[in-house]
mmCIF file of C-alpha atoms in Angstrom:
data_model
loop_
_atom_site.group_PDB
_atom_site.id
_atom_site.type_symbol
_atom_site.label_atom_id
_atom_site.label_comp_id
_atom_site.label_asym_id
_atom_site.label_seq_id
_atom_site.Cartn_x
_atom_site.Cartn_y
_atom_site.Cartn_z
ATOM 1 C CA UNK A 1 91.162 7.975 -23.226
ATOM 2 C CA UNK A 2 89.830 5.500 -21.093
ATOM 3 C CA UNK A 3 91.567 4.434 -18.599
ATOM 4 C CA UNK A 4 88.879 4.806 -16.058
ATOM 5 C CA UNK A 5 90.985 2.139 -13.836
ATOM 6 C CA UNK A 6 94.261 5.144 -13.580
ATOM 7 C CA UNK A 7 91.706 7.938 -12.514
ATOM 8 C CA UNK A 8 90.284 8.857 -8.794
ATOM 9 C CA UNK A 9 86.708 8.190 -8.007
ATOM 10 C CA UNK A 10 85.178 12.013 -7.986
ATOM 11 C CA UNK A 11 82.677 12.507 -5.317
ATOM 12 C CA UNK A 12 80.237 15.562 -5.655
ATOM 13 C CA UNK A 13 77.749 16.727 -3.772
ATOM 14 C CA UNK A 14 74.493 18.270 -6.250
ATOM 15 C CA UNK A 15 72.307 20.541 -5.671
ATOM 16 C CA UNK A 16 69.437 20.330 -7.044
ATOM 17 C CA UNK A 17 66.336 22.747 -6.893
ATOM 18 C CA UNK A 18 63.117 23.494 -4.676
ATOM 19 C CA UNK A 19 61.529 23.228 -7.724
ATOM 20 C CA UNK A 20 61.506 21.172 -10.251
ATOM 21 C CA UNK A 21 64.069 18.633 -8.143
ATOM 22 C CA UNK A 22 66.856 18.722 -11.172
ATOM 23 C CA UNK A 23 70.356 19.913 -10.791
ATOM 24 C CA UNK A 24 70.068 23.418 -11.344
ATOM 25 C CA UNK A 25 71.698 23.651 -14.847
ATOM 26 C CA UNK A 26 68.802 21.218 -16.496
ATOM 27 C CA UNK A 27 66.077 23.388 -14.751
ATOM 28 C CA UNK A 28 65.052 25.004 -18.344
ATOM 29 C CA UNK A 29 64.507 20.832 -19.258
ATOM 30 C CA UNK A 30 61.983 20.414 -16.026
ATOM 31 C CA UNK A 31 57.953 20.234 -15.488
ATOM 32 C CA UNK A 32 58.214 24.229 -13.998
ATOM 33 C CA UNK A 33 61.372 26.441 -16.434
ATOM 34 C CA UNK A 34 59.287 29.421 -16.133
ATOM 35 C CA UNK A 35 58.372 28.887 -12.395
ATOM 36 C CA UNK A 36 62.041 27.872 -11.680
ATOM 37 C CA UNK A 37 63.563 30.443 -13.450
ATOM 38 C CA UNK A 38 61.324 33.092 -11.630
ATOM 39 C CA UNK A 39 62.274 32.293 -9.032
ATOM 40 C CA UNK A 40 65.938 32.795 -9.446
ATOM 41 C CA UNK A 41 65.955 35.971 -10.666
ATOM 42 C CA UNK A 42 63.780 38.266 -7.888
ATOM 43 C CA UNK A 43 66.240 36.820 -5.298
ATOM 44 C CA UNK A 44 68.647 37.272 -6.664
ATOM 45 C CA UNK A 45 67.766 41.328 -7.397
ATOM 46 C CA UNK A 46 65.896 41.845 -3.911
ATOM 47 C CA UNK A 47 69.651 40.381 -2.385
ATOM 48 C CA UNK A 48 70.965 43.708 -3.299
ATOM 49 C CA UNK A 49 68.268 45.851 -3.359
ATOM 50 C CA UNK A 50 68.194 44.207 0.192
ATOM 51 C CA UNK A 51 65.303 46.933 0.757
ATOM 52 C CA UNK A 52 61.889 44.834 2.285
ATOM 53 C CA UNK A 53 58.913 46.421 1.078
ATOM 54 C CA UNK A 54 60.041 46.098 -2.857
ATOM 55 C CA UNK A 55 60.816 42.239 -1.707
ATOM 56 C CA UNK A 56 57.398 42.257 0.350
ATOM 57 C CA UNK A 57 55.344 42.459 -2.241
ATOM 58 C CA UNK A 58 57.123 41.296 -5.541
ATOM 59 C CA UNK A 59 58.312 37.607 -3.881
ATOM 60 C CA UNK A 60 53.802 37.527 -2.645
ATOM 61 C CA UNK A 61 52.263 37.337 -5.247
ATOM 62 C CA UNK A 62 54.716 35.623 -6.908
ATOM 63 C CA UNK A 63 54.910 32.647 -4.386
ATOM 64 C CA UNK A 64 51.682 32.130 -4.858
ATOM 65 C CA UNK A 65 51.336 32.273 -8.253
ATOM 66 C CA UNK A 66 53.606 28.473 -7.953
ATOM 67 C CA UNK A 67 51.414 27.165 -5.785
ATOM 68 C CA UNK A 68 48.500 27.721 -7.954
ATOM 69 C CA UNK A 69 50.391 26.424 -11.114
ATOM 70 C CA UNK A 70 51.870 23.407 -9.074
ATOM 71 C CA UNK A 71 47.869 23.009 -7.805
ATOM 72 C CA UNK A 72 47.061 23.306 -11.796
ATOM 73 C CA UNK A 73 49.624 20.542 -12.634
ATOM 74 C CA UNK A 74 48.547 17.922 -9.840
ATOM 75 C CA UNK A 75 46.121 16.012 -10.755
ATOM 76 C CA UNK A 76 43.492 13.477 -8.668
ATOM 77 C CA UNK A 77 43.444 9.513 -10.093
ATOM 78 C CA UNK A 78 40.756 7.286 -8.628
ATOM 79 C CA UNK A 79 41.435 4.422 -9.920
ATOM 80 C CA UNK A 80 39.549 1.457 -10.399
ATOM 81 C CA UNK A 81 40.700 -2.293 -9.630
ATOM 82 C CA UNK A 82 39.815 -5.299 -8.781
ATOM 83 C CA UNK A 83 39.779 -8.630 -6.344
ATOM 84 C CA UNK A 84 38.859 -11.841 -7.132
ATOM 85 C CA UNK A 85 36.399 -11.811 -9.683
ATOM 86 C CA UNK A 86 33.597 -9.873 -9.175
ATOM 87 C CA UNK A 87 34.394 -7.158 -5.892
ATOM 88 C CA UNK A 88 36.090 -4.098 -7.117
ATOM 89 C CA UNK A 89 39.150 -1.324 -4.733
ATOM 90 C CA UNK A 90 38.605 2.379 -5.416
ATOM 91 C CA UNK A 91 42.393 3.390 -5.168
ATOM 92 C CA UNK A 92 42.710 7.444 -4.793
ATOM 93 C CA UNK A 93 45.372 8.973 -5.507
ATOM 94 C CA UNK A 94 47.246 12.578 -5.596
ATOM 95 C CA UNK A 95 45.059 13.808 -2.396
ATOM 96 C CA UNK A 96 48.086 14.903 -0.637
ATOM 97 C CA UNK A 97 49.101 17.031 -3.179
ATOM 98 C CA UNK A 98 45.267 19.731 -2.419
ATOM 99 C CA UNK A 99 46.541 19.966 0.524
ATOM 100 C CA UNK A 100 44.680 16.859 2.315
ATOM 101 C CA UNK A 101 45.316 14.889 5.173
ATOM 102 C CA UNK A 102 44.980 11.380 4.294
ATOM 103 C CA UNK A 103 43.521 9.684 7.673
ATOM 104 C CA UNK A 104 40.985 12.083 8.160
ATOM 105 C CA UNK A 105 39.648 12.221 4.300
ATOM 106 C CA UNK A 106 40.030 8.156 4.717
ATOM 107 C CA UNK A 107 37.727 8.547 7.487
ATOM 108 C CA UNK A 108 35.392 10.598 5.798
ATOM 109 C CA UNK A 109 34.879 7.928 3.289
ATOM 110 C CA UNK A 110 34.104 5.057 5.678
ATOM 111 C CA UNK A 111 31.896 7.529 7.458
ATOM 112 C CA UNK A 112 29.977 8.741 4.440
ATOM 113 C CA UNK A 113 30.242 5.126 2.614
ATOM 114 C CA UNK A 114 29.451 2.486 5.156
ATOM 115 C CA UNK A 115 33.034 0.898 3.737
ATOM 116 C CA UNK A 116 36.102 -0.309 4.183
ATOM 117 C CA UNK A 117 38.829 3.038 3.988
ATOM 118 C CA UNK A 118 42.560 2.973 4.412
ATOM 119 C CA UNK A 119 45.781 5.226 3.784
ATOM 120 C CA UNK A 120 48.108 2.165 1.491
ATOM 121 C CA UNK A 121 51.760 3.096 0.783
ATOM 122 C CA UNK A 122 52.350 2.619 -2.221
ATOM 123 C CA UNK A 123 55.945 1.222 -3.281
ATOM 124 C CA UNK A 124 56.574 4.679 -5.260
ATOM 125 C CA UNK A 125 56.421 6.352 -1.435
ATOM 126 C CA UNK A 126 53.902 7.608 -2.401
ATOM 127 C CA UNK A 127 50.157 7.256 -0.334
ATOM 128 C CA UNK A 128 46.702 6.887 -1.872
ATOM 129 C CA UNK A 129 43.612 5.137 -0.653
ATOM 130 C CA UNK A 130 42.261 2.662 -0.804
ATOM 131 C CA UNK A 131 38.137 2.077 -0.367
ATOM 132 C CA UNK A 132 36.823 -1.092 -1.116
ATOM 133 C CA UNK A 133 33.836 -1.289 -3.449
ATOM 134 C CA UNK A 134 33.990 0.302 -6.584
ATOM 135 C CA UNK A 135 32.585 4.101 -6.209
ATOM 136 C CA UNK A 136 34.310 5.542 -9.119
ATOM 137 C CA UNK A 137 31.430 8.391 -9.327
ATOM 138 C CA UNK A 138 30.150 9.171 -5.546
ATOM 139 C CA UNK A 139 34.376 9.357 -4.266
ATOM 140 C CA UNK A 140 34.527 12.170 -7.391
ATOM 141 C CA UNK A 141 30.927 13.808 -6.692
ATOM 142 C CA UNK A 142 32.481 14.319 -2.726
ATOM 143 C CA UNK A 143 36.119 15.226 -3.384
ATOM 144 C CA UNK A 144 34.937 17.863 -5.798
ATOM 145 C CA UNK A 145 32.345 18.859 -3.289
ATOM 146 C CA UNK A 146 34.679 18.554 0.206
ATOM 147 C CA UNK A 147 37.458 20.085 -0.877
ATOM 148 C CA UNK A 148 36.988 22.309 -3.229
ATOM 149 C CA UNK A 149 38.309 20.177 -6.227
ATOM 150 C CA UNK A 150 37.845 20.849 -9.198
ATOM 151 C CA UNK A 151 36.074 18.080 -11.631
ATOM 152 C CA UNK A 152 38.408 18.604 -14.637
ATOM 153 C CA UNK A 153 41.298 17.738 -11.650
ATOM 154 C CA UNK A 154 39.982 14.163 -11.818
ATOM 155 C CA UNK A 155 40.956 11.132 -13.693
ATOM 156 C CA UNK A 156 39.412 7.942 -14.008
ATOM 157 C CA UNK A 157 40.984 4.724 -15.173
ATOM 158 C CA UNK A 158 40.183 1.076 -15.087
ATOM 159 C CA UNK A 159 43.963 0.223 -12.473
ATOM 160 C CA UNK A 160 45.729 -2.863 -14.546
ATOM 161 C CA UNK A 161 46.945 -5.615 -12.663
ATOM 162 C CA UNK A 162 50.206 -6.839 -12.801
ATOM 163 C CA UNK A 163 50.013 -9.332 -16.763
ATOM 164 C CA UNK A 164 50.858 -12.859 -14.824
ATOM 165 C CA UNK A 165 50.974 -15.848 -17.208
ATOM 166 C CA UNK A 166 53.332 -13.013 -19.032
ATOM 167 C CA UNK A 167 56.003 -13.692 -16.639
ATOM 168 C CA UNK A 168 54.303 -17.242 -15.418
ATOM 169 C CA UNK A 169 55.486 -18.749 -18.930
ATOM 170 C CA UNK A 170 58.748 -16.773 -18.841
ATOM 171 C CA UNK A 171 60.289 -18.750 -16.007
ATOM 172 C CA UNK A 172 63.938 -19.250 -17.196
ATOM 173 C CA UNK A 173 65.506 -23.187 -17.920
ATOM 174 C CA UNK A 174 68.496 -22.322 -16.671
ATOM 175 C CA UNK A 175 68.342 -18.874 -14.318
ATOM 176 C CA UNK A 176 72.009 -18.055 -13.877
ATOM 177 C CA UNK A 177 72.638 -14.731 -12.224
ATOM 178 C CA UNK A 178 75.887 -14.580 -13.343
ATOM 179 C CA UNK A 179 75.451 -14.540 -17.103
ATOM 180 C CA UNK A 180 77.156 -10.887 -17.698
ATOM 181 C CA UNK A 181 78.178 -10.244 -20.957
ATOM 182 C CA UNK A 182 81.270 -10.284 -21.788
ATOM 183 C CA UNK A 183 81.718 -8.083 -23.601
ATOM 184 C CA UNK A 184 80.607 -4.849 -20.963
ATOM 185 C CA UNK A 185 82.853 -6.380 -18.927
ATOM 186 C CA UNK A 186 85.621 -6.467 -21.077
ATOM 187 C CA UNK A 187 83.691 -2.630 -22.036
ATOM 188 C CA UNK A 188 85.639 -1.127 -18.884
ATOM 189 C CA UNK A 189 88.957 -2.404 -19.390
ATOM 190 C CA UNK B 1 62.466 2.542 -19.907
ATOM 191 C CA UNK B 2 61.398 4.596 -17.647
ATOM 192 C CA UNK B 3 59.875 7.095 -20.438
ATOM 193 C CA UNK B 4 56.072 5.809 -19.448
ATOM 194 C CA UNK B 5 57.081 4.217 -15.498
ATOM 195 C CA UNK B 6 54.005 5.894 -13.514
ATOM 196 C CA UNK B 7 56.141 4.288 -9.403
ATOM 197 C CA UNK B 8 52.508 4.352 -8.190
ATOM 198 C CA UNK B 9 51.042 1.832 -10.087
ATOM 199 C CA UNK B 10 53.762 0.082 -12.378
ATOM 200 C CA UNK B 11 55.076 -1.826 -9.000
ATOM 201 C CA UNK B 12 54.776 -5.168 -8.798
ATOM 202 C CA UNK B 13 56.245 -6.993 -6.233
ATOM 203 C CA UNK B 14 58.499 -5.718 -3.713
ATOM 204 C CA UNK B 15 60.445 -8.686 -2.337
ATOM 205 C CA UNK B 16 63.413 -8.108 0.925
ATOM 206 C CA UNK B 17 66.654 -9.552 -0.633
ATOM 207 C CA UNK B 18 68.816 -12.391 1.648
ATOM 208 C CA UNK B 19 70.859 -10.609 3.305
ATOM 209 C CA UNK B 20 73.816 -12.893 1.536
ATOM 210 C CA UNK B 21 73.326 -10.670 -1.876
ATOM 211 C CA UNK B 22 74.492 -7.547 -0.394
ATOM 212 C CA UNK B 23 78.461 -9.203 -0.384
ATOM 213 C CA UNK B 24 77.123 -10.795 -4.410
ATOM 214 C CA UNK B 25 76.577 -7.495 -5.234
ATOM 215 C CA UNK B 26 78.910 -5.574 -4.164
ATOM 216 C CA UNK B 27 81.605 -7.893 -5.861
ATOM 217 C CA UNK B 28 79.769 -6.794 -9.332
ATOM 218 C CA UNK B 29 79.803 -4.057 -8.722
ATOM 219 C CA UNK B 30 83.340 -3.953 -8.723
ATOM 220 C CA UNK B 31 83.779 -5.677 -11.529
ATOM 221 C CA UNK B 32 82.260 -3.455 -14.245
ATOM 222 C CA UNK B 33 82.610 0.149 -12.204
ATOM 223 C CA UNK B 34 85.913 -0.673 -10.856
ATOM 224 C CA UNK B 35 86.242 3.282 -8.995
ATOM 225 C CA UNK B 36 83.271 1.799 -7.784
ATOM 226 C CA UNK B 37 85.718 -0.272 -4.618
ATOM 227 C CA UNK B 38 86.582 2.734 -2.367
ATOM 228 C CA UNK B 39 82.965 3.686 -2.081
ATOM 229 C CA UNK B 40 81.097 -0.171 -2.449
ATOM 230 C CA UNK B 41 80.908 -0.090 1.603
ATOM 231 C CA UNK B 42 78.483 3.570 1.513
ATOM 232 C CA UNK B 43 76.154 2.215 -1.189
ATOM 233 C CA UNK B 44 75.868 -1.572 -0.178
ATOM 234 C CA UNK B 45 76.577 -2.311 3.801
ATOM 235 C CA UNK B 46 76.789 -5.623 4.571
ATOM 236 C CA UNK B 47 73.877 -4.824 6.758
ATOM 237 C CA UNK B 48 71.821 -2.989 4.957
ATOM 238 C CA UNK B 49 68.003 -3.945 4.051
ATOM 239 C CA UNK B 50 67.948 -5.002 0.282
ATOM 240 C CA UNK B 51 64.792 -5.399 -1.619
ATOM 241 C CA UNK B 52 63.990 -6.317 -4.984
ATOM 242 C CA UNK B 53 61.627 -3.577 -6.711
ATOM 243 C CA UNK B 54 59.958 -5.881 -9.933
ATOM 244 C CA UNK B 55 58.379 -3.415 -12.504
ATOM 245 C CA UNK B 56 57.377 -4.212 -15.655
ATOM 246 C CA UNK B 57 59.763 -5.039 -19.386
ATOM 247 C CA UNK B 58 62.188 -7.489 -16.728
ATOM 248 C CA UNK B 59 62.954 -4.154 -15.320
ATOM 249 C CA UNK B 60 64.226 -4.578 -10.898
ATOM 250 C CA UNK B 61 65.033 -2.232 -9.055
ATOM 251 C CA UNK B 62 67.641 -3.063 -5.743
ATOM 252 C CA UNK B 63 66.918 -0.820 -3.421
ATOM 253 C CA UNK B 64 69.144 0.505 -0.122
ATOM 254 C CA UNK B 65 67.622 1.164 3.060
ATOM 255 C CA UNK B 66 64.096 1.779 1.242
ATOM 256 C CA UNK B 67 66.637 3.974 -1.462
ATOM 257 C CA UNK B 68 66.340 2.824 -4.666
ATOM 258 C CA UNK B 69 70.502 3.054 -5.826
ATOM 259 C CA UNK B 70 70.620 0.735 -9.131
ATOM 260 C CA UNK B 71 68.909 -0.624 -11.986
ATOM 261 C CA UNK B 72 68.859 -3.816 -13.887
ATOM 262 C CA UNK B 73 67.162 -5.172 -16.917
ATOM 263 C CA UNK B 74 66.706 -8.707 -18.228
ATOM 264 C CA UNK B 75 66.130 -10.374 -21.874
ATOM 265 C CA UNK B 76 65.454 -12.892 -23.347
ATOM 266 C CA UNK B 77 68.075 -14.171 -26.009
ATOM 267 C CA UNK B 78 66.531 -14.952 -29.422
ATOM 268 C CA UNK B 79 68.519 -17.217 -30.502
ATOM 269 C CA UNK B 80 68.848 -19.457 -27.319
ATOM 270 C CA UNK B 81 66.275 -18.512 -25.189
ATOM 271 C CA UNK B 82 68.034 -18.350 -22.546
ATOM 272 C CA UNK B 83 67.464 -14.393 -20.303
ATOM 273 C CA UNK B 84 70.624 -13.026 -19.851
ATOM 274 C CA UNK B 85 71.018 -10.124 -16.266
ATOM 275 C CA UNK B 86 72.849 -7.287 -17.307
ATOM 276 C CA UNK B 87 74.809 -5.725 -14.167
ATOM 277 C CA UNK B 88 73.259 -3.555 -12.555
ATOM 278 C CA UNK B 89 73.331 -0.222 -13.202
ATOM 279 C CA UNK B 90 72.991 3.811 -10.660
ATOM 280 C CA UNK B 91 70.838 5.518 -11.528
ATOM 281 C CA UNK B 92 70.844 9.213 -11.635
ATOM 282 C CA UNK B 93 71.475 10.688 -8.037
ATOM 283 C CA UNK B 94 74.274 8.043 -7.055
ATOM 284 C CA UNK B 95 76.140 9.193 -10.120
ATOM 285 C CA UNK B 96 75.391 12.751 -10.096
ATOM 286 C CA UNK B 97 77.160 11.639 -7.010
ATOM 287 C CA UNK B 98 80.257 9.843 -8.406
ATOM 288 C CA UNK B 99 79.780 11.413 -12.465
ATOM 289 C CA UNK B 100 82.797 9.790 -13.526
ATOM 290 C CA UNK B 101 82.120 5.697 -12.199
ATOM 291 C CA UNK B 102 80.759 5.060 -16.690
ATOM 292 C CA UNK B 103 82.617 6.387 -19.235
ATOM 293 C CA UNK B 104 81.814 9.780 -20.223
ATOM 294 C CA UNK B 105 79.351 10.298 -23.344
ATOM 295 C CA UNK B 106 79.971 13.914 -24.325
ATOM 296 C CA UNK B 107 77.083 15.543 -26.973
ATOM 297 C CA UNK B 108 76.500 18.446 -28.326
ATOM 298 C CA UNK B 109 74.292 20.813 -25.968
ATOM 299 C CA UNK B 110 71.575 21.098 -28.785
ATOM 300 C CA UNK B 111 71.602 16.785 -28.292
ATOM 301 C CA UNK B 112 69.750 17.251 -24.898
ATOM 302 C CA UNK B 113 66.790 18.616 -25.607
ATOM 303 C CA UNK B 114 65.825 15.886 -27.927
ATOM 304 C CA UNK B 115 67.048 13.441 -24.711
ATOM 305 C CA UNK B 116 65.587 15.078 -22.390
ATOM 306 C CA UNK B 117 62.547 17.008 -22.664
ATOM 307 C CA UNK B 118 61.408 13.646 -25.613
ATOM 308 C CA UNK B 119 63.526 10.849 -23.971
ATOM 309 C CA UNK B 120 64.535 9.759 -27.652
ATOM 310 C CA UNK B 121 67.658 7.244 -27.765
ATOM 311 C CA UNK B 122 70.829 9.576 -28.404
ATOM 312 C CA UNK B 123 71.883 10.193 -31.866
ATOM 313 C CA UNK B 124 75.261 9.057 -33.866
ATOM 314 C CA UNK B 125 76.212 12.843 -34.957
ATOM 315 C CA UNK B 126 75.411 14.382 -32.042
ATOM 316 C CA UNK B 127 78.435 12.453 -30.795
ATOM 317 C CA UNK B 128 80.817 12.845 -33.630
ATOM 318 C CA UNK B 129 81.063 16.795 -33.739
ATOM 319 C CA UNK B 130 83.424 18.912 -32.845
ATOM 320 C CA UNK B 131 81.591 19.771 -28.909
ATOM 321 C CA UNK B 132 81.109 16.138 -28.555
ATOM 322 C CA UNK B 133 83.782 13.423 -26.721
ATOM 323 C CA UNK B 134 83.052 9.636 -26.753
ATOM 324 C CA UNK B 135 84.911 7.112 -24.011
ATOM 325 C CA UNK B 136 86.747 4.451 -25.984
ATOM 326 C CA UNK B 137 84.458 1.895 -24.960
ATOM 327 C CA UNK B 138 82.878 -1.346 -27.022
ATOM 328 C CA UNK B 139 79.068 -1.814 -27.725
ATOM 329 C CA UNK B 140 76.566 -3.233 -25.833
ATOM 330 C CA UNK B 141 78.178 -0.740 -22.777
ATOM 331 C CA UNK B 142 76.462 1.834 -20.176
ATOM 332 C CA UNK B 143 77.079 5.117 -20.790
ATOM 333 C CA UNK B 144 77.436 8.458 -18.881
ATOM 334 C CA UNK B 145 75.182 10.741 -20.461
ATOM 335 C CA UNK B 146 77.465 14.816 -20.523
ATOM 336 C CA UNK B 147 76.753 17.753 -22.397
ATOM 337 C CA UNK B 148 78.717 20.384 -23.720
ATOM 338 C CA UNK B 149 78.925 23.835 -21.851
ATOM 339 C CA UNK B 150 77.215 21.094 -19.208
ATOM 340 C CA UNK B 151 79.445 20.122 -15.565
ATOM 341 C CA UNK B 152 76.078 17.409 -14.630
ATOM 342 C CA UNK B 153 75.442 13.825 -16.847
ATOM 343 C CA UNK B 154 72.442 13.974 -17.678
ATOM 344 C CA UNK B 155 71.519 10.250 -18.215
ATOM 345 C CA UNK B 156 72.169 6.790 -18.769
ATOM 346 C CA UNK B 157 72.253 4.874 -22.424
ATOM 347 C CA UNK B 158 73.405 2.200 -23.561
ATOM 348 C CA UNK B 159 76.255 2.076 -26.444
ATOM 349 C CA UNK B 160 74.102 0.399 -29.347
ATOM 350 C CA UNK B 161 77.393 0.018 -31.201
ATOM 351 C CA UNK B 162 81.034 0.665 -30.211
ATOM 352 C CA UNK B 163 82.586 3.868 -30.699
ATOM 353 C CA UNK B 164 84.911 3.305 -33.098
ATOM 354 C CA UNK B 165 81.929 2.225 -35.245
ATOM 355 C CA UNK B 166 80.094 5.457 -34.049
ATOM 356 C CA UNK B 167 82.717 7.939 -35.890
ATOM 357 C CA UNK B 168 82.881 5.197 -38.837
ATOM 358 C CA UNK B 169 79.479 4.873 -39.169
ATOM 359 C CA UNK B 170 78.080 8.387 -38.410
ATOM 360 C CA UNK B 171 74.268 7.810 -38.237
ATOM 361 C CA UNK B 172 71.741 5.692 -36.666
ATOM 362 C CA UNK B 173 71.074 4.740 -32.896
ATOM 363 C CA UNK B 174 73.717 5.080 -31.024
ATOM 364 C CA UNK B 175 73.355 4.106 -27.109
ATOM 365 C CA UNK B 176 69.898 3.141 -26.740
ATOM 366 C CA UNK B 177 68.614 5.698 -23.519
ATOM 367 C CA UNK B 178 68.219 4.137 -20.908
ATOM 368 C CA UNK B 179 67.724 6.273 -17.658
ATOM 369 C CA UNK B 180 67.357 10.717 -17.580
ATOM 370 C CA UNK B 181 66.964 13.027 -15.159
ATOM 371 C CA UNK B 182 63.518 13.425 -14.665
ATOM 372 C CA UNK B 183 61.820 10.336 -16.048
ATOM 373 C CA UNK B 184 59.863 7.784 -13.437
ATOM 374 C CA UNK B 185 62.040 6.036 -11.066
ATOM 375 C CA UNK B 186 63.771 10.045 -11.585
ATOM 376 C CA UNK B 187 60.782 10.873 -9.546
ATOM 377 C CA UNK B 188 59.846 7.481 -7.432
ATOM 378 C CA UNK B 189 61.876 8.859 -4.276
ATOM 379 C CA UNK B 190 61.313 5.607 -2.279
ATOM 380 C CA UNK B 191 59.754 2.167 -1.616
#
């Protein structure tokens, strides 16, 4: 059955859903199954009927509710991470999802708290704001006041540092990067 | 593997890899996934900027020009204490584009819910009924997970038993789930 070497490579361009980012057939298991199906149906109906008045009336409220729900789902994380043995950095993640310009927010923090604050690009492509000092409570208060964000949507946590001691202890004796399992290569034939 | 992974907090280190590694990586890829030979030059260009991203639990991602394309992980052998590197496996975004580079494991439609939503491993009965299909593979092989009635793959797993064994035993965990749509790695756009 697995004559994979004789087969030819299939190349497909898969369309991803704009709302949940999954291929359309898997929308049901995504983050927003209801929104995805809701978004599909009015489009089809609207195209068939083609009446402007109805379209506007239908699509406008649905769009806004979609946005609200996205907002409901997103959260702001305020993390406190350690720097050195007795210094802290407050990390704010997820502000941009509430339509806040991160650069401006950082400037605001800088002025309000009289300390260093900057936007930092994380490895996941997301940007966060780093504020020098342990300012968790103050930041939450300021965010909720300034940007009209419910305090319930702000979560706090200690940011855990990657365990360095563990990886150091696991230093490989024989670092053979070609140490592939023989079974894996043989399995492909 | 990436169930609880969060790109914003869990990346411990991003290192720029040597250019010469590109050749080795592409050789390994062709060796493990022969069908990739045509496009390997596209996936891992010789002059591309390669970066390794370290994650917890000895998982490592390979990014080509800031786009994450492959992942691999290593395990310590319980007896000898040596560290075994598994080969690079393409991410879902690559697999969706080239769906037949991995052996096909198709399960019945009822199993999607558990794998995609709960991120559970694939149990043998889901792979042995009438709707299902298995390419013949040995244990410890990365496989593409498909579902009955769906066109595209939705996950990547590692077989725990060979396909013959799965048919014979028809019980227990058959495929360990590695990577699935909508998990932490899928949501990670780039570095």
